[in-house]
PDB file of C-alpha atoms in Angstrom:
ATOM      1  CA  MET A   1     -35.526  29.822  16.967  1.00  0.00           C
ATOM      2  CA  GLY A   2     -32.502  27.595  17.328  1.00  0.00           C
ATOM      3  CA  VAL A   3     -31.701  24.569  15.162  1.00  0.00           C
ATOM      4  CA  VAL A   4     -32.603  21.305  16.882  1.00  0.00           C
ATOM      5  CA  THR A   5     -29.701  18.693  16.544  1.00  0.00           C
ATOM      6  CA  ARG A   6     -29.928  15.052  16.891  1.00  0.00           C
ATOM      7  CA  PRO A   7     -28.452  13.451  20.025  1.00  0.00           C
ATOM      8  CA  LYS A   8     -24.948  12.458  19.473  1.00  0.00           C
ATOM      9  CA  LYS A   9     -25.622   8.769  20.168  1.00  0.00           C
ATOM     10  CA  ARG A  10     -28.168   8.650  17.265  1.00  0.00           C
ATOM     11  CA  ARG A  11     -25.814  10.464  14.923  1.00  0.00           C
ATOM     12  CA  LEU A  12     -23.080   7.987  15.659  1.00  0.00           C
ATOM     13  CA  GLN A  13     -25.248   5.071  15.006  1.00  0.00           C
ATOM     14  CA  GLU A  14     -26.256   6.556  11.640  1.00  0.00           C
ATOM     15  CA  GLU A  15     -22.578   7.083  10.799  1.00  0.00           C
ATOM     16  CA  ARG A  16     -21.870   3.398  11.670  1.00  0.00           C
ATOM     17  CA  LEU A  17     -24.550   2.316   9.258  1.00  0.00           C
ATOM     18  CA  ARG A  18     -23.077   4.334   6.468  1.00  0.00           C
ATOM     19  CA  ASP A  19     -19.540   2.891   7.095  1.00  0.00           C
ATOM     20  CA  ARG A  20     -20.051  -0.677   6.107  1.00  0.00           C
ATOM     21  CA  ILE A  21     -16.373  -1.346   4.950  1.00  0.00           C
ATOM     22  CA  SER A  22     -15.134  -1.035   8.581  1.00  0.00           C
ATOM     23  CA  SER A  23     -17.335  -3.792   9.624  1.00  0.00           C
ATOM     24  CA  LEU A  24     -15.586  -6.236   7.197  1.00  0.00           C
ATOM     25  CA  PRO A  25     -13.144  -8.687   8.654  1.00  0.00           C
ATOM     26  CA  ASP A  26      -9.393  -7.784   8.639  1.00  0.00           C
ATOM     27  CA  ASP A  27      -8.565 -10.514   6.226  1.00  0.00           C
ATOM     28  CA  VAL A  28     -11.046  -9.160   3.635  1.00  0.00           C
ATOM     29  CA  LEU A  29      -9.769  -5.647   4.102  1.00  0.00           C
ATOM     30  CA  VAL A  30      -6.163  -6.889   3.635  1.00  0.00           C
ATOM     31  CA  ASP A  31      -7.062  -8.260   0.315  1.00  0.00           C
ATOM     32  CA  ILE A  32      -8.780  -5.011  -0.698  1.00  0.00           C
ATOM     33  CA  VAL A  33      -5.642  -2.941   0.331  1.00  0.00           C
ATOM     34  CA  SER A  34      -3.334  -5.382  -1.438  1.00  0.00           C
ATOM     35  CA  PHE A  35      -4.960  -4.546  -4.855  1.00  0.00           C
ATOM     36  CA  LEU A  36      -4.393  -0.883  -4.333  1.00  0.00           C
ATOM     37  CA  PRO A  37      -1.263   0.825  -5.854  1.00  0.00           C
ATOM     38  CA  THR A  38       1.314   1.335  -3.064  1.00  0.00           C
ATOM     39  CA  LYS A  39       0.703   5.015  -2.697  1.00  0.00           C
ATOM     40  CA  GLU A  40      -3.072   4.592  -2.268  1.00  0.00           C
ATOM     41  CA  GLY A  41      -2.554   1.503   0.111  1.00  0.00           C
ATOM     42  CA  ALA A  42      -0.228   3.453   2.227  1.00  0.00           C
ATOM     43  CA  ARG A  43      -2.683   6.384   2.381  1.00  0.00           C
ATOM     44  CA  THR A  44      -5.210   3.967   4.209  1.00  0.00           C
ATOM     45  CA  GLN A  45      -3.007   4.073   7.257  1.00  0.00           C
ATOM     46  CA  VAL A  46      -4.320   7.519   8.163  1.00  0.00           C
ATOM     47  CA  LEU A  47      -7.837   6.140   8.570  1.00  0.00           C
ATOM     48  CA  SER A  48      -7.203   4.580  11.982  1.00  0.00           C
ATOM     49  CA  SER A  49      -4.721   2.400  13.872  1.00  0.00           C
ATOM     50  CA  ARG A  50      -6.605  -0.623  12.512  1.00  0.00           C
ATOM     51  CA  TRP A  51      -5.871   0.432   8.931  1.00  0.00           C
ATOM     52  CA  ARG A  52      -2.273   1.094   9.834  1.00  0.00           C
ATOM     53  CA  ARG A  53      -1.974  -2.610  10.618  1.00  0.00           C
ATOM     54  CA  LEU A  54      -3.814  -3.642   7.498  1.00  0.00           C
ATOM     55  CA  TRP A  55      -1.448  -2.001   5.084  1.00  0.00           C
ATOM     56  CA  ARG A  56       1.574  -3.669   6.695  1.00  0.00           C
ATOM     57  CA  ALA A  57      -0.277  -7.000   6.529  1.00  0.00           C
ATOM     58  CA  ALA A  58      -1.313  -6.620   2.869  1.00  0.00           C
ATOM     59  CA  PRO A  59       0.793  -8.011   0.045  1.00  0.00           C
ATOM     60  CA  LEU A  60       2.802  -5.166  -1.467  1.00  0.00           C
ATOM     61  CA  ASN A  61       1.822  -3.849  -4.816  1.00  0.00           C
ATOM     62  CA  LEU A  62       4.711  -1.840  -6.208  1.00  0.00           C
ATOM     63  CA  SER A  63       3.674  -0.761  -9.784  1.00  0.00           C
ATOM     64  CA  PRO A  64       4.038   2.548 -11.557  1.00  0.00           C
ATOM     65  CA  VAL A  65       0.579   4.323 -11.737  1.00  0.00           C
ATOM     66  CA  GLY A  66       0.493   7.562 -13.618  1.00  0.00           C
ATOM     67  CA  ARG A  67       4.294   8.037 -13.632  1.00  0.00           C
ATOM     68  CA  ALA A  68       6.644   7.541 -16.648  1.00  0.00           C
ATOM     69  CA  CYS A  69       9.270   5.881 -14.482  1.00  0.00           C
ATOM     70  CA  GLY A  70       7.217   4.583 -11.658  1.00  0.00           C
ATOM     71  CA  ILE A  71       8.199   5.305  -8.125  1.00  0.00           C
ATOM     72  CA  PRO A  72      11.441   7.162  -7.555  1.00  0.00           C
ATOM     73  CA  VAL A  73      14.324   4.859  -6.592  1.00  0.00           C
ATOM     74  CA  GLY A  74      14.801   6.263  -3.101  1.00  0.00           C
ATOM     75  CA  GLU A  75      11.081   5.899  -2.374  1.00  0.00           C
ATOM     76  CA  VAL A  76      11.068   2.231  -3.585  1.00  0.00           C
ATOM     77  CA  SER A  77      13.895   1.448  -1.191  1.00  0.00           C
ATOM     78  CA  ARG A  78      12.070   3.159   1.769  1.00  0.00           C
ATOM     79  CA  ILE A  79       8.798   1.246   0.968  1.00  0.00           C
ATOM     80  CA  LEU A  80      10.594  -2.020   0.794  1.00  0.00           C
ATOM     81  CA  ALA A  81      12.370  -1.292   4.068  1.00  0.00           C
ATOM     82  CA  ALA A  82       9.068  -0.384   5.821  1.00  0.00           C
ATOM     83  CA  HIS A  83       6.825  -3.166   4.621  1.00  0.00           C
ATOM     84  CA  PRO A  84       7.321  -6.685   5.957  1.00  0.00           C
ATOM     85  CA  GLY A  85       5.980  -8.342   2.853  1.00  0.00           C
ATOM     86  CA  PRO A  86       4.899 -10.546   1.123  1.00  0.00           C
ATOM     87  CA  GLY A  87       4.839  -8.945  -2.318  1.00  0.00           C
ATOM     88  CA  ARG A  88       1.857  -9.124  -4.659  1.00  0.00           C
ATOM     89  CA  ARG A  89       3.312  -7.204  -7.694  1.00  0.00           C
ATOM     90  CA  PHE A  90       6.630  -5.510  -8.416  1.00  0.00           C
ATOM     91  CA  SER A  91       6.939  -3.614 -11.703  1.00  0.00           C
ATOM     92  CA  MET A  92      10.396  -2.552 -12.699  1.00  0.00           C
ATOM     93  CA  PRO A  93      10.211   0.045 -15.572  1.00  0.00           C
ATOM     94  CA  GLU A  94      13.157   0.187 -17.988  1.00  0.00           C
ATOM     95  CA  CYS A  95      14.435   3.461 -16.394  1.00  0.00           C
ATOM     96  CA  TYR A  96      15.471   1.372 -13.295  1.00  0.00           C
ATOM     97  CA  LEU A  97      17.547  -0.985 -15.527  1.00  0.00           C
ATOM     98  CA  SER A  98      20.662   1.162 -16.240  1.00  0.00           C
ATOM     99  CA  TYR A  99      23.209  -1.636 -16.844  1.00  0.00           C
ATOM    100  CA  ASP A 100      26.232   0.628 -16.974  1.00  0.00           C
ATOM    101  CA  ASP A 101      25.410   2.112 -13.480  1.00  0.00           C
ATOM    102  CA  GLU A 102      26.929   0.180 -10.691  1.00  0.00           C
ATOM    103  CA  TYR A 103      24.670   1.919  -8.113  1.00  0.00           C
ATOM    104  CA  SER A 104      21.643   0.756 -10.100  1.00  0.00           C
ATOM    105  CA  GLU A 105      22.794  -2.884 -10.224  1.00  0.00           C
ATOM    106  CA  THR A 106      23.387  -2.961  -6.483  1.00  0.00           C
ATOM    107  CA  THR A 107      20.004  -1.281  -5.621  1.00  0.00           C
ATOM    108  CA  LEU A 108      18.165  -3.681  -7.907  1.00  0.00           C
ATOM    109  CA  ASP A 109      19.855  -6.602  -6.354  1.00  0.00           C
ATOM    110  CA  GLY A 110      18.894  -5.285  -2.915  1.00  0.00           C
ATOM    111  CA  TRP A 111      15.218  -4.834  -3.838  1.00  0.00           C
ATOM    112  CA  LEU A 112      14.875  -8.260  -5.341  1.00  0.00           C
ATOM    113  CA  ARG A 113      16.441  -9.901  -2.188  1.00  0.00           C
ATOM    114  CA  SER A 114      14.187  -7.780   0.116  1.00  0.00           C
ATOM    115  CA  PRO A 115      12.044  -9.809   2.584  1.00  0.00           C
ATOM    116  CA  SER A 116       9.132  -7.590   1.240  1.00  0.00           C
ATOM    117  CA  LEU A 117       9.271  -9.323  -2.005  1.00  0.00           C
ATOM    118  CA  ASP A 118       9.183 -12.844  -0.639  1.00  0.00           C
ATOM    119  CA  ASP A 119       6.529 -14.938  -2.217  1.00  0.00           C
ATOM    120  CA  LEU A 120       6.154 -12.387  -4.964  1.00  0.00           C
ATOM    121  CA  ARG A 121       3.297 -13.203  -7.357  1.00  0.00           C
ATOM    122  CA  GLU A 122       4.057 -10.886 -10.342  1.00  0.00           C
ATOM    123  CA  LEU A 123       7.257  -9.404 -11.493  1.00  0.00           C
ATOM    124  CA  GLU A 124       7.166  -7.085 -14.488  1.00  0.00           C
ATOM    125  CA  PHE A 125      10.050  -5.701 -16.542  1.00  0.00           C
TER     126      PHE A 125
END
């Protein structure tokens, strides 16, 4: 005897009931995404086209989570170039602050002038 499956419509209705976060308004979801570390916030983009827009609308939260030196320099530059801002939090570990390295000074200056960090709420050294 074969297994009886539920009609697709009913199964979809049950799935919608379980996914309550998607029913929240965009402004609430943007706030939620803005509190996530950058890597996790960016990962939400794969959920759907709606979530892709949400990450770009959320204030950026660039802080080192689980890394001794935070996010690699090149990755920070790419994130700042891709995100329109504003910024919620930007953490600059000591390893980014190499005063005898001219490249480092230019890079840091570019980061701090980035439109992504306009209206920055927290800056940590």
